[in-house]
XYZ file of C-alpha atoms in Angstrom:
453
model
C 32.800 13.698 -17.874
C 30.719 11.688 -20.339
C 33.529 9.129 -20.655
C 33.675 8.772 -16.875
C 29.901 8.327 -16.625
C 29.917 5.747 -19.425
C 32.712 3.811 -17.729
C 30.863 3.735 -14.402
C 27.624 2.615 -16.030
C 29.313 -0.140 -18.059
C 29.571 -3.292 -15.900
C 32.466 -4.546 -18.027
C 34.789 -1.609 -17.292
C 37.996 -2.903 -15.702
C 40.236 -1.168 -13.133
C 42.858 -0.528 -15.801
C 40.184 1.135 -17.945
C 39.392 3.555 -15.132
C 43.104 4.209 -14.615
C 43.429 5.058 -18.320
C 40.536 7.515 -18.379
C 41.721 11.100 -18.865
C 40.875 13.347 -15.930
C 39.345 16.630 -17.094
C 40.931 19.939 -16.143
C 37.684 21.293 -14.705
C 34.529 19.943 -13.102
C 31.136 21.217 -11.949
C 30.829 21.857 -8.243
C 28.518 23.443 -5.701
C 30.446 26.371 -4.255
C 30.360 29.299 -1.879
C 32.173 32.545 -2.747
C 34.501 34.333 -0.364
C 33.335 37.766 -1.505
C 29.784 37.022 -0.299
C 30.442 36.159 3.342
C 28.664 39.306 4.567
C 25.465 38.729 2.576
C 23.438 37.758 5.656
C 24.971 40.286 8.064
C 22.193 41.853 10.113
C 19.516 39.589 8.593
C 17.281 37.757 11.076
C 17.729 33.978 11.035
C 14.212 33.285 9.752
C 14.712 35.713 6.842
C 17.980 34.220 5.605
C 17.923 32.217 2.380
C 20.998 29.966 2.222
C 20.259 29.092 -1.417
C 21.290 32.644 -2.350
C 24.863 31.794 -1.314
C 25.015 28.504 -3.235
C 26.489 28.493 -6.747
C 27.210 25.881 -9.402
C 30.605 26.653 -10.937
C 33.290 25.143 -13.137
C 36.379 24.743 -10.959
C 39.878 23.395 -11.506
C 40.634 19.761 -10.652
C 43.030 19.742 -7.667
C 46.354 17.958 -7.613
C 46.141 14.509 -5.998
C 48.684 14.424 -3.198
C 50.240 11.627 -1.147
C 47.678 9.501 0.663
C 44.788 10.999 -1.311
C 42.238 9.830 -3.866
C 40.264 11.573 -6.589
C 36.722 10.202 -6.755
C 34.100 10.478 -9.476
C 31.074 11.460 -7.400
C 27.850 9.760 -8.414
C 25.772 11.197 -5.556
C 26.058 13.189 -2.342
C 23.724 14.683 0.258
C 22.907 17.731 2.357
C 24.023 17.837 5.990
C 23.475 20.560 8.526
C 27.091 21.658 8.201
C 26.211 22.490 4.588
C 23.494 24.767 5.946
C 25.961 26.423 8.335
C 28.444 26.881 5.490
C 25.802 28.469 3.267
C 24.746 30.877 6.008
C 28.392 31.735 6.833
C 27.395 30.987 10.413
C 28.696 30.686 13.086
C 31.693 31.770 11.007
C 32.549 31.665 7.306
C 34.064 28.365 6.243
C 36.756 30.394 4.467
C 38.236 30.989 7.930
C 38.816 27.235 8.177
C 40.278 27.056 4.675
C 42.725 29.885 5.350
C 43.844 28.253 8.600
C 44.325 24.909 6.856
C 46.189 26.582 3.998
C 48.843 27.868 6.380
C 49.661 24.339 7.521
C 51.731 23.157 4.541
C 52.351 23.734 0.839
C 50.012 20.823 0.039
C 47.265 22.193 2.295
C 47.575 25.563 0.543
C 45.497 24.063 -2.304
C 42.417 24.388 -0.071
C 42.711 28.143 0.531
C 40.770 29.439 -2.462
C 38.257 32.240 -3.112
C 35.616 29.524 -3.547
C 34.687 26.590 -1.354
C 33.445 23.298 -2.821
C 31.166 22.077 -0.040
C 29.588 18.749 0.892
C 30.572 16.049 3.400
C 29.154 12.877 1.828
C 29.691 10.955 -1.379
C 29.234 7.700 -3.181
C 31.277 7.144 -6.302
C 34.192 5.487 -8.044
C 37.914 5.990 -7.454
C 39.621 7.570 -10.487
C 43.131 8.277 -9.219
C 45.173 7.620 -6.100
C 48.227 9.489 -4.883
C 51.600 8.134 -3.751
C 51.429 5.766 -0.809
C 47.875 4.541 -1.435
C 47.678 0.753 -1.761
C 44.312 -0.256 -0.288
C 42.273 1.451 -3.018
C 42.583 1.505 -6.802
C 40.836 3.098 -9.780
C 37.434 1.506 -10.347
C 36.682 0.786 -6.683
C 33.094 1.688 -5.772
C 33.223 3.634 -2.536
C 31.543 5.870 -0.027
C 33.451 8.371 2.079
C 33.219 9.473 5.674
C 34.083 13.078 6.414
C 36.965 12.869 8.909
C 40.135 14.441 7.530
C 43.088 14.043 9.884
C 46.843 14.539 9.487
C 47.939 12.220 12.347
C 51.380 13.771 12.727
C 50.770 14.512 16.423
C 50.507 11.833 19.130
C 47.081 12.910 20.383
C 45.208 11.352 17.480
C 46.677 7.886 17.684
C 44.308 6.650 20.377
C 41.251 8.306 18.845
C 41.625 10.065 15.502
C 38.992 12.629 16.487
C 41.482 13.980 19.055
C 44.077 14.780 16.404
C 44.798 18.530 16.668
C 44.692 18.630 12.856
C 41.332 16.865 12.604
C 38.918 18.557 10.197
C 35.559 17.847 8.609
C 35.997 17.325 4.882
C 33.826 19.597 2.745
C 33.260 21.948 5.687
C 36.702 22.699 7.100
C 38.465 21.543 3.927
C 37.850 22.242 0.255
C 36.956 19.884 -2.647
C 33.884 18.383 -0.965
C 31.284 15.943 -2.204
C 28.637 18.189 -3.772
C 30.429 18.035 -7.093
C 31.261 15.832 -10.049
C 34.697 15.065 -8.567
C 35.987 15.129 -5.008
C 39.368 14.968 -3.314
C 39.584 12.860 -0.156
C 42.197 11.207 1.975
C 42.375 7.507 1.180
C 41.555 6.662 4.797
C 38.160 8.299 4.325
C 37.116 5.608 1.853
C 34.884 2.623 2.603
C 33.236 0.029 0.329
C 29.911 1.084 -1.144
C 27.099 -1.204 0.110
C 26.325 -3.332 -2.936
C 22.528 -3.415 -2.521
C 22.081 0.363 -2.530
C 21.717 2.851 -5.349
C 24.252 5.646 -5.679
C 21.902 8.195 -4.114
C 21.038 5.913 -1.195
C 24.674 5.077 -0.512
C 25.617 8.765 -0.708
C 23.467 9.838 2.235
C 24.405 7.954 5.458
C 28.136 8.739 5.836
C 28.121 11.763 8.125
C 24.921 11.198 10.075
C 25.170 7.436 10.594
C 28.779 7.689 11.784
C 27.877 10.582 14.099
C 25.015 8.585 15.613
C 27.185 5.473 16.041
C 29.923 7.269 17.959
C 27.443 9.261 20.004
C 25.292 6.328 21.013
C 27.172 3.029 20.654
C 30.917 3.672 20.810
C 33.039 3.633 23.944
C 33.746 7.253 23.039
C 30.043 8.070 23.442
C 27.212 6.737 25.615
C 28.151 3.019 25.301
C 24.527 1.930 24.843
C 23.670 -1.589 26.007
C 20.726 -3.950 25.719
C 17.696 -2.816 27.714
C 18.647 0.870 27.845
C 15.957 3.487 27.461
C 17.242 6.035 24.938
C 15.505 9.395 24.509
C 16.143 10.572 20.942
C 15.388 14.142 19.931
C 14.516 14.650 16.265
C 14.192 10.902 15.880
C 13.059 11.034 12.246
C 15.763 13.458 11.094
C 19.194 12.910 9.599
C 21.134 11.861 12.669
C 18.134 10.947 14.854
C 16.764 8.329 12.467
C 20.064 6.456 12.591
C 20.104 6.716 16.366
C 16.612 5.188 16.388
C 17.722 2.312 14.152
C 20.904 1.709 16.157
C 18.920 1.605 19.407
C 16.488 -0.933 17.973
C 19.266 -3.049 16.429
C 21.172 -3.005 19.729
C 18.319 -4.151 21.952
C 17.577 -0.758 23.502
C 14.230 1.033 23.667
C 14.141 4.339 21.777
C 11.793 7.042 23.006
C 11.404 9.085 19.846
C 10.687 12.807 20.052
C 9.347 14.346 16.839
C 7.373 17.379 15.697
C 4.586 16.070 13.455
C 2.293 13.070 12.916
C 4.181 12.185 9.702
C 7.464 12.034 11.595
C 5.829 10.012 14.368
C 4.595 7.524 11.768
C 8.132 7.185 10.347
C 9.469 6.276 13.796
C 6.778 3.645 14.248
C 7.556 2.282 10.796
C 11.189 1.863 11.888
C 9.932 -0.256 14.791
C 9.754 2.239 17.667
C 6.652 1.995 19.859
C 7.369 4.935 22.186
C 6.867 8.195 20.317
C 6.214 11.733 21.568
C 4.949 14.399 19.164
C 6.149 17.438 21.089
C 4.110 19.797 18.910
C 0.865 17.872 19.358
C 1.453 17.591 23.099
C 2.506 21.269 23.257
C 5.762 20.847 25.168
C 7.304 24.310 25.537
C 10.474 24.317 27.628
C 11.007 28.094 27.640
C 8.590 30.657 29.104
C 10.384 33.396 27.205
C 13.776 34.038 25.625
C 15.524 34.050 29.001
C 13.508 31.754 31.287
C 13.075 27.983 31.142
C 9.996 26.222 32.533
C 10.831 23.404 34.979
C 7.152 22.526 35.114
C 7.376 21.501 31.472
C 10.492 19.436 32.216
C 8.477 17.543 34.828
C 5.492 17.056 32.519
C 7.846 15.757 29.863
C 9.454 13.370 32.353
C 6.053 11.986 33.336
C 5.207 11.424 29.671
C 8.436 9.469 29.166
C 7.655 7.256 32.168
C 4.207 6.566 30.721
C 5.973 5.035 27.720
C 8.680 3.088 29.597
C 6.752 1.534 32.447
C 7.926 4.162 34.916
C 11.612 4.309 33.961
C 13.699 7.386 33.127
C 16.051 7.439 30.122
C 19.445 5.837 30.625
C 20.725 7.905 27.688
C 19.540 11.154 26.151
C 20.659 11.593 22.542
C 21.028 15.387 22.253
C 21.575 17.575 19.211
C 18.966 20.416 19.238
C 20.933 22.198 21.978
C 19.547 25.335 23.579
C 15.836 24.578 23.203
C 15.965 21.141 24.815
C 19.109 20.809 26.909
C 17.595 21.824 30.260
C 14.858 19.229 29.801
C 17.392 16.612 28.731
C 19.463 16.988 31.884
C 16.352 16.886 34.060
C 14.756 13.726 32.614
C 17.910 11.559 32.488
C 17.940 8.851 35.152
C 20.272 9.010 38.100
C 23.722 7.996 36.876
C 22.617 8.345 33.262
C 24.274 10.025 30.302
C 23.417 13.024 28.163
C 25.479 12.770 24.964
C 25.496 15.822 22.744
C 26.615 16.761 19.266
C 25.779 19.943 17.345
C 23.304 22.546 18.555
C 20.863 23.284 15.791
C 18.666 25.497 17.989
C 21.559 27.388 19.610
C 24.977 26.817 21.125
C 24.468 28.302 24.587
C 23.072 25.429 26.664
C 21.463 26.159 30.022
C 20.462 23.609 32.644
C 19.962 23.331 36.406
C 23.185 21.818 37.678
C 21.502 20.365 40.765
C 19.925 17.702 38.557
C 23.330 16.846 37.104
C 25.650 16.928 40.079
C 23.379 15.525 42.794
C 22.169 12.703 40.553
C 25.635 11.780 39.264
C 24.704 12.250 35.619
C 27.274 12.722 32.858
C 27.386 15.053 29.888
C 29.495 13.649 27.040
C 30.494 15.755 24.062
C 30.590 13.890 20.756
C 31.776 15.024 17.339
C 31.507 12.953 14.151
C 33.483 9.668 14.361
C 36.870 8.111 13.815
C 37.611 5.806 10.873
C 36.905 2.638 12.841
C 33.520 3.921 14.039
C 32.576 5.054 10.530
C 33.676 1.678 9.140
C 31.575 -0.228 11.696
C 28.369 1.623 10.897
C 28.998 1.290 7.146
C 29.380 -2.453 7.777
C 25.972 -2.509 9.486
C 24.462 -0.750 6.465
C 26.144 -3.203 4.083
C 24.704 -6.097 6.115
C 21.192 -4.635 6.000
C 21.015 -4.178 9.770
C 20.301 -0.467 9.399
C 19.136 1.389 6.317
C 19.470 4.715 4.518
C 16.907 7.384 5.324
C 16.742 9.040 1.902
C 13.434 10.809 1.310
C 14.087 13.041 -1.696
C 16.786 13.543 -4.321
C 17.785 16.733 -6.122
C 19.943 17.444 -9.146
C 23.311 19.100 -8.550
C 21.951 22.293 -10.120
C 19.205 22.377 -7.468
C 21.501 21.927 -4.468
C 20.683 25.450 -3.252
C 17.022 24.545 -2.922
C 17.982 21.321 -1.145
C 20.024 23.321 1.382
C 17.099 25.693 1.893
C 14.707 22.796 2.504
C 16.976 21.355 5.193
C 17.322 24.795 6.796
C 13.517 25.159 6.897
C 13.100 21.573 8.186
C 10.906 20.687 5.204
C 12.520 17.281 4.877
C 12.377 13.830 6.385
C 15.522 11.808 7.027
C 18.168 12.772 4.472
C 18.071 14.774 1.247
C 20.227 13.379 -1.566
C 21.885 15.120 -4.511
C 22.771 13.446 -7.815
C 26.184 14.395 -9.208
C 27.386 12.245 -12.130
C 24.564 9.705 -11.807
C 22.207 10.575 -14.686
C 19.121 9.520 -12.737
C 18.011 7.694 -9.615
C 18.045 3.920 -9.262
C 21.534 3.147 -10.604
C 24.473 1.420 -8.924
C 22.789 -1.664 -7.420
C 25.081 -4.715 -7.560
C 23.274 -7.110 -5.180
C 19.650 -7.240 -6.309
C 18.709 -10.212 -4.108
C 19.719 -8.414 -0.928
C 17.986 -5.261 -2.133
C 14.704 -7.119 -2.607
C 15.015 -8.483 0.918
C 15.251 -4.981 2.422
C 13.347 -2.916 -0.134
C 10.536 -1.819 2.183
C 12.990 -0.522 4.763
C 15.148 1.187 2.124
C 12.120 3.022 0.720
C 10.544 3.887 4.074
C 11.416 7.579 4.038
C 10.664 7.963 0.337
C 7.135 6.652 0.846
C 6.543 9.067 3.702
C 7.779 12.022 1.649
C 5.928 11.197 -1.549
C 3.737 8.109 -2.089
C 5.164 7.105 -5.468
C 6.983 4.102 -6.853
C 10.609 4.190 -5.705
C 13.694 2.773 -7.435
C 14.083 -0.977 -7.193
């Protein structure tokens, strides 16, 4: 691994030098173990500690198959699917790996008693398999997390509809929280040249998710002048939704849970912010009964911030806790677009406010290659920026997962893999200087120290 690190850090290393580097037989990776899937059985959600399930192991380097690439991972990040994986909830990820393993002899590589997790990376291509021509050893890349086979017709209009679509590092093995990662070549995108490895390794999943959900024709199709209600607007996916709304001429109404998170939204440029904790919005009277009076109070508060207008779009991802309110406050003919359900999967709402007001609920899941490419292009142009607040070492990934589970973080939490320290990988220093304040926005909010330049 030291030879690989030295080659990446040396600006004079040529593509043929990377191609000549020997690939080790083993690498260090953050894993889950199949024999521990029952460790949280019967344990209340608030008492679970996902870090207990997270290990750092030496694992075998997988064979690089047709259409694939082996990447030296410089940095990665924690997403909420990493939390789900580590809790073995709503089901163990080994169920996905076993199902994938039955698909073909090549897919059988993924069905192992350990799961290398992680759905983001920034790094350098080391090897490519047969049939890969767009990428070569030495290319500096980031990866989105859509893994699709595309042997069925359904996926050829929108890759996310492929019946063999999976999320890499969650429903497949050999993910990004590791020194090496195996991806399909059509997951790769150019690394934005003005970002460090750890910054570039954080946006992939969340920025692409937000783009499809909010901007794409497959989502809410946001337009200039729209009012967009964004739950968790300072979090992983919400912070990118906030930036995309601002960049696209819409007005984000940012819902957060603390003054620090409210300040982050204002720093991004949002002027309509609701601290739901400070204003004591409670949408459920008890475990079984929602409170329409709180929906109405919330709606009035939104109109206070928009000059009397209701949201054209509600950007949903908390799920159970907020969904009834989301349906209620959306304007007539408006759209509720939902991905994930971090507070619970069983959504309840009063259908009268949907059907009689001609509102739409749109389900959205990650993004196709084109959507991921478009949002990476916006990042590379400096139109939107990473939301990295804190970076951990690979050995501390379990603590990073626990922090995300406990909502102790702002924006995104990064993890260094082969990068020996923060601040490396910048190729365009002039562009970085131009956007440095925005790049460091979440770092400053998390800890007021000097950040990498």
